[in-house]
Coordinates of C-alpha atoms in Angstrom, one line a residue:
X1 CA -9.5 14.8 -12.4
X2 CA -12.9 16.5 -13.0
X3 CA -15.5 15.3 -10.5
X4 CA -13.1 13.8 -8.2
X5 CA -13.1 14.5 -4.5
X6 CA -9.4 15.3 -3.4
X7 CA -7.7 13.9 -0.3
X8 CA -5.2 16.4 1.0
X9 CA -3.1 15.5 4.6
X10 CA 0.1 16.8 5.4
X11 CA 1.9 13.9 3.8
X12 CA -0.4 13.4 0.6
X13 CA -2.4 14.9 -1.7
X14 CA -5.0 12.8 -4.2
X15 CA -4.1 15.5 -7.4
X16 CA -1.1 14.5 -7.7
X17 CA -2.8 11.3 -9.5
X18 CA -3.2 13.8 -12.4
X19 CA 0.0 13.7 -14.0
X20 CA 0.3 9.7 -14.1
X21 CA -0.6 7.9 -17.5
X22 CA -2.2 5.0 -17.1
X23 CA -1.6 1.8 -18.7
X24 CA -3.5 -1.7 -19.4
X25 CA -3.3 -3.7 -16.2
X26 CA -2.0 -1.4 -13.9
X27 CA -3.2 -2.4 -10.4
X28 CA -3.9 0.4 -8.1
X29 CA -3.7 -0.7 -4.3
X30 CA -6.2 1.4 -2.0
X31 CA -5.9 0.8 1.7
X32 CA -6.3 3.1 4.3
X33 CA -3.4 3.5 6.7
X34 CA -2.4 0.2 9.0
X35 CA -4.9 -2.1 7.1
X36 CA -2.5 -4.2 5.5
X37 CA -1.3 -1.7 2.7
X38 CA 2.5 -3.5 2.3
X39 CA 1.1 -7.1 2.9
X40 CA -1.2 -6.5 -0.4
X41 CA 2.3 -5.0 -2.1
X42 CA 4.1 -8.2 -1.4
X43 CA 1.5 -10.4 -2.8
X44 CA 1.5 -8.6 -5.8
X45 CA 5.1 -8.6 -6.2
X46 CA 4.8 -12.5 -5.6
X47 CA 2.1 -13.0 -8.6
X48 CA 4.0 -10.3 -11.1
X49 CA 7.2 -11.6 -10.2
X50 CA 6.9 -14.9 -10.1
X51 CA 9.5 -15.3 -7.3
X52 CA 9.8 -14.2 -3.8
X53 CA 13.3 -12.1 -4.5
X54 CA 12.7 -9.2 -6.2
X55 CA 14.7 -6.6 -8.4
X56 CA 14.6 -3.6 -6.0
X57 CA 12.9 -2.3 -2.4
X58 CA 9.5 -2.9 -2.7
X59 CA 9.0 0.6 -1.8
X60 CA 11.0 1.6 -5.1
X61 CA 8.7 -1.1 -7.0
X62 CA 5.4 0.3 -6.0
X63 CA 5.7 3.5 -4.7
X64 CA 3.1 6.2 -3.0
X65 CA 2.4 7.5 -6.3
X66 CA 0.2 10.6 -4.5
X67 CA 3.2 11.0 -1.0
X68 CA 4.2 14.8 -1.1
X69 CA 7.6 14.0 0.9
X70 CA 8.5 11.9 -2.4
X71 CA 9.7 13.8 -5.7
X72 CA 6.3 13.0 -7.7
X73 CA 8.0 13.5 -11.5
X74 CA 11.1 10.9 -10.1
X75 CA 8.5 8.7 -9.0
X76 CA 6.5 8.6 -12.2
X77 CA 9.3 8.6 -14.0
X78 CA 10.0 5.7 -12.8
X79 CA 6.8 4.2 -13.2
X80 CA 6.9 5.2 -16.6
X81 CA 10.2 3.4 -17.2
X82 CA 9.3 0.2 -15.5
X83 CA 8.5 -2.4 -18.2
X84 CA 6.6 -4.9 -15.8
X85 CA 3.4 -5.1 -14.8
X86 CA 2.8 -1.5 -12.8
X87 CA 1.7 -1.9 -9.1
X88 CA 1.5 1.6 -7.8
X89 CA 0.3 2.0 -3.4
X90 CA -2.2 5.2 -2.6
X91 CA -4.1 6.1 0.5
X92 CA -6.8 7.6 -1.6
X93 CA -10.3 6.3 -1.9
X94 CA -11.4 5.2 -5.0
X95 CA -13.7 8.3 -4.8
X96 CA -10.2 10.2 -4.9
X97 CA -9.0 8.1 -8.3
X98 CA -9.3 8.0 -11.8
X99 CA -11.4 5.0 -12.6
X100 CA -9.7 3.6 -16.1
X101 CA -10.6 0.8 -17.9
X102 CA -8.2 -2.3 -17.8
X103 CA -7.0 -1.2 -14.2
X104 CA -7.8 -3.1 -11.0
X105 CA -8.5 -1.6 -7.9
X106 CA -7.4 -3.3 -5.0
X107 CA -8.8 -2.4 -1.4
X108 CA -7.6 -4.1 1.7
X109 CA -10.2 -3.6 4.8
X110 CA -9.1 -4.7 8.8
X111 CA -10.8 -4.3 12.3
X112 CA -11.0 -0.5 12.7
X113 CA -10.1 -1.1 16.1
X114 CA -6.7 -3.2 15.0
X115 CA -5.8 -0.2 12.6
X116 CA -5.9 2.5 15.1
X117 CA -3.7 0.9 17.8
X118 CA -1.2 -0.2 14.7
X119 CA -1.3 3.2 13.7
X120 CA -0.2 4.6 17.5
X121 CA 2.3 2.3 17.1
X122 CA 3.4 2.9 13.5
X123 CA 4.0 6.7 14.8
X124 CA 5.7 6.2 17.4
X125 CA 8.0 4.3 15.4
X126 CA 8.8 7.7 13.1
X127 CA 12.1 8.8 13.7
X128 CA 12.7 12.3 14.8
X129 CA 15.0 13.3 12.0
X130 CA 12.2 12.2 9.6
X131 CA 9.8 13.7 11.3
X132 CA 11.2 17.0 10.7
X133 CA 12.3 16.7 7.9
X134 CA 8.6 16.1 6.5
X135 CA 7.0 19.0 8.3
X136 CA 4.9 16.1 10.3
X137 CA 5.8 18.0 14.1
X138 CA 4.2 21.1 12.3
X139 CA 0.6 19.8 12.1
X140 CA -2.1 22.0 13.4
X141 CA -4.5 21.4 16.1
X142 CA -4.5 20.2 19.7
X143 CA -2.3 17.0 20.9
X144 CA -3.5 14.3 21.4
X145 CA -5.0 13.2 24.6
X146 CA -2.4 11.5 27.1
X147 CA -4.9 9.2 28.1
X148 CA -5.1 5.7 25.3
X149 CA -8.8 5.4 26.0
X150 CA -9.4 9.1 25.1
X151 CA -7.2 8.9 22.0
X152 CA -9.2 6.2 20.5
X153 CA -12.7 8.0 21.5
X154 CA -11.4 11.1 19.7
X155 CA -10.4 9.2 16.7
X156 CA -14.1 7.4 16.7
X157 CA -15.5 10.1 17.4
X158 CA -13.8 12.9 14.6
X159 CA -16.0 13.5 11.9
X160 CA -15.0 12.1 7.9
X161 CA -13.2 15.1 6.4
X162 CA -11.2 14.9 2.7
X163 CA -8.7 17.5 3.8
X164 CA -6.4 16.9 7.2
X165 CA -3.5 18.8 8.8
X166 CA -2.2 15.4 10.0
X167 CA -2.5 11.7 8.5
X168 CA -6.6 12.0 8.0
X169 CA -6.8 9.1 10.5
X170 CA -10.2 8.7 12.2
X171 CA -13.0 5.6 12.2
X172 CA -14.8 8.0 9.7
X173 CA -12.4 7.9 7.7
X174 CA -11.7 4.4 7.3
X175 CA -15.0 3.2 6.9
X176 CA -15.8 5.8 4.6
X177 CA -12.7 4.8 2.0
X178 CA -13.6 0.9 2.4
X179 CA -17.2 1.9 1.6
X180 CA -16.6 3.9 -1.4
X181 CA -15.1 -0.1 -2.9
X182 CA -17.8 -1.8 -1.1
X183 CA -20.5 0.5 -2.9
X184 CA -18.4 -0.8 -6.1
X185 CA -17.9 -4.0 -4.9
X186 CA -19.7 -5.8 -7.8
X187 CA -17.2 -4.1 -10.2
X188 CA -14.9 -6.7 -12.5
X189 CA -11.9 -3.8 -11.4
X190 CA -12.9 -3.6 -8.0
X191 CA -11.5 -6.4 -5.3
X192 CA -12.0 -6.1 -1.6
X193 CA -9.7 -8.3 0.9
X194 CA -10.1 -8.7 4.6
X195 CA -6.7 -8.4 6.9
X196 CA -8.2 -11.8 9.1
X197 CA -9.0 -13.7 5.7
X198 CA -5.0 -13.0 4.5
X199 CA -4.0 -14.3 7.7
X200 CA -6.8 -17.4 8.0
X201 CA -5.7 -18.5 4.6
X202 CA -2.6 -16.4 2.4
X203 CA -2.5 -19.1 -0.1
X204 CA -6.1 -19.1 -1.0
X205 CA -6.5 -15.2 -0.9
X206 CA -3.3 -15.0 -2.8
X207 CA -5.4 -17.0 -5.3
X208 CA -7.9 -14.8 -5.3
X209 CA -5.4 -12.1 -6.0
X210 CA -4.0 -14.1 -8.7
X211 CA -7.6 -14.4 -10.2
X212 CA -8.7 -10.9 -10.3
X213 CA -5.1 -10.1 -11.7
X214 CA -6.1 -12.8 -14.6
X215 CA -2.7 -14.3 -13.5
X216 CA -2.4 -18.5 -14.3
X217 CA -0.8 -19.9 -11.1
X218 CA -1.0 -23.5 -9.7
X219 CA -2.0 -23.8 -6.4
X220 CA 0.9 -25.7 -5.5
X221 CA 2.9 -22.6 -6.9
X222 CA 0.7 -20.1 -4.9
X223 CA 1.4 -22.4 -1.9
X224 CA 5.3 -21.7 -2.1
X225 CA 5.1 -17.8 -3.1
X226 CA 2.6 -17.5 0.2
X227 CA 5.3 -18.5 2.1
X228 CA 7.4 -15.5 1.6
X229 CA 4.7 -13.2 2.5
X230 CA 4.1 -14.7 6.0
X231 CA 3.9 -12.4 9.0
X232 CA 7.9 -13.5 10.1
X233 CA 9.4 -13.9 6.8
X234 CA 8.0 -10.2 5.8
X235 CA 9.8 -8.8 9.1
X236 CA 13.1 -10.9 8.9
X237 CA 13.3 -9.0 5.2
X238 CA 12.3 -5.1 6.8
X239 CA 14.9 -3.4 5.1
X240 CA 14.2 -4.7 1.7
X241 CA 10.0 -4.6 2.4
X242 CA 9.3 -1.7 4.4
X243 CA 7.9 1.6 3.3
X244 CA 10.1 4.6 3.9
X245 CA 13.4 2.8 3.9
X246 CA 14.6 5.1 1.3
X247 CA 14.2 8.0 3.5
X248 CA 15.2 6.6 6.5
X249 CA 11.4 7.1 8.0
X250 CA 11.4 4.2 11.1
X251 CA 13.5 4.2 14.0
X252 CA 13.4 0.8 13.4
X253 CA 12.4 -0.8 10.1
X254 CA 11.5 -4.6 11.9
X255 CA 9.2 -2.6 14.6
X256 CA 7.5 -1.5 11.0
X257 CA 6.0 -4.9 11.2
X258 CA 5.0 -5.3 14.7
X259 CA 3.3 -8.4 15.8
X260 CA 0.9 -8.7 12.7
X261 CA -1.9 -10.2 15.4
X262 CA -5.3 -8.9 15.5
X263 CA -7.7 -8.4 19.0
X264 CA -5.1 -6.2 21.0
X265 CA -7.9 -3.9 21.2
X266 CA -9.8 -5.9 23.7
X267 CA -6.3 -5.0 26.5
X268 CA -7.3 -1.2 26.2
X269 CA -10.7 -0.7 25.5
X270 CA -13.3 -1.4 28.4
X271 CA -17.5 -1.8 28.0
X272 CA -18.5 1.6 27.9
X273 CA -16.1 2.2 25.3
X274 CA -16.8 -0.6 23.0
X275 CA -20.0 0.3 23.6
X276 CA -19.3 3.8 22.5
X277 CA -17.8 2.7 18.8
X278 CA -20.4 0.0 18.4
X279 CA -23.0 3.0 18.8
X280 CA -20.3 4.8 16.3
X281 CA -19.9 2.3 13.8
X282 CA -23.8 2.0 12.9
X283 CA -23.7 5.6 12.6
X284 CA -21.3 5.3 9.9
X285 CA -21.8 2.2 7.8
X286 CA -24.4 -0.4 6.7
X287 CA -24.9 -4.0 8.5
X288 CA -23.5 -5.6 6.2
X289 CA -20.1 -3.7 5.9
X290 CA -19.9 -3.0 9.4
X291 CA -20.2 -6.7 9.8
X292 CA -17.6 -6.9 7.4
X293 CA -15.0 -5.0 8.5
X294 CA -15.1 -6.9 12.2
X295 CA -15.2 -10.2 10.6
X296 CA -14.2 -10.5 7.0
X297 CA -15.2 -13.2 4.9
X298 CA -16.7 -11.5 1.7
X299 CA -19.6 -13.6 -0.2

């Protein structure tokens, strides 16, 4: 783990990586939070699989490999005794990982705007019990602002930071996890998706998926497998497909997947403060991955 930078929140921590043995054709799925991170699981499961029913709770398949609420030997245990093609979920950016040869890193980007109000609403969703349980009501600094608008202009506004008492959620952070794949982009083990281009066209990008896995499908046979990770077939299986089922973490496992839309930003936020993140956004990435991450469509 020598020269890596380490990611530390209250419910992860990036060095926990270290006691995981890689093996040929792992896949390592890199999101940050709300961007599509159990979506990108499905479709992997689909591909590996080769069916849309699967052995065990896709949280159980590919766990949090780096979660500190989870018993991290159990887990890799039971990585180590799974005999398929590994598929393992982390919040860490690939600055964060061990790079290894014969794995492929997987990064799923969305509308920043998108993830933060499906993050608000992924929280509130947390139930009590396991929010006790995990420490996560013992978090240090001030609560939030009451005030929506204010929330999100604090969270564009909070500065990138590897190490946070909470879930290390900001627009900072975000962009700066995406941009450590897109800096890599050109990479044979590096593979960026967009959240709009999985829901303009799942059976294509599930191709895409199947490509960079070096998996032979058809495309009539990526058609059918697409169809079990649609939006309402995902949420119609929430006990089987959500994360945290295990550990009772949702007050409701279908309110895990919410709506699956994107644009609800544009009900909250008013001119000044979309002027604000646009002025926030070209502080903290490129044109061309700001561009991006508002639009999709990778060339």
């Amino acid at each position: 783990m020598t020269g890596l930078r380490r990611y530390r929140t209250v419910v992860s921590d990036s060095a926990l990586w270290a006691g995981f043995r890689f093996r040929d054709g792992d896949v390592v799925i890199s999101t940050p939070p709300k961007c599509g991170t159990t979506w990108m699981q499905m479709l992997c499961a689909l591909l590996i699989f080769d069916s849309a029913e699967l052995p065990r709770p896709l949280t159980e398949i590919s766990p949090w490999l780096d979660a500190t609420t989870y018993d991290t030997e159990a887990v890799i245990a039971g990585l180590e005794s799974q005999r398929h093609r590994r598929f393992v979920k982390t919040h860490t950016p690939l600055d964060g990982l061990p790079f290894e040869a014969g794995v492929t890193y997987v990064c799923v980007g969305r509308d920043p705007r998108d993830a933060m109000l499906s993050f608000e609403h992924a929280t509130a969703n947390i139930h009590p019990d396991a929010i006790a349980a995990g420490g996560l009501d013992q978090h240090d600094g001030p609560p939030p602002a009451e005030d929506p608008l204010e929330r999100f202009r604090e969270w564009a506004d909070a500065e990138f930071t590897p190490e946070s008492a909470w879930f290390g959620v900001s627009l900072a952070n975000l962009v700066h996890h995406v941009r450590t794949f897109w800096d890599r982009r050109d990479s044979p083990q590096v593979v960026l998706f967009h959240y709009a281009d999985l829901k303009a066209d799942l059976p294509g990008q599930l191709g895409r998926l199947a490509t960079a896995l070096s998996i032979d499908i058809a495309r009539q046979r990526l058609e059918e497998l697409a169809t079990a990770a649609t939006f309402d077939r995902m949420r119609n299986r929430a006990d089987e497909l959500a994360p945290g089922v295990d550990a009772n973490l949702w007050r409701s496992n279908k309110d895990f997947f919410r709506s699956g839309t994107s644009g609800q930003w544009r009900d909250l936020l008013d001119h000044a403060t979309i002027e604000h993140y646009q002025r926030r956004v070209a502080e903290l990435a490129p044109p061309d991955l700001a561009e991006w991450l508002h639009r999709g469509r990778l060339r």
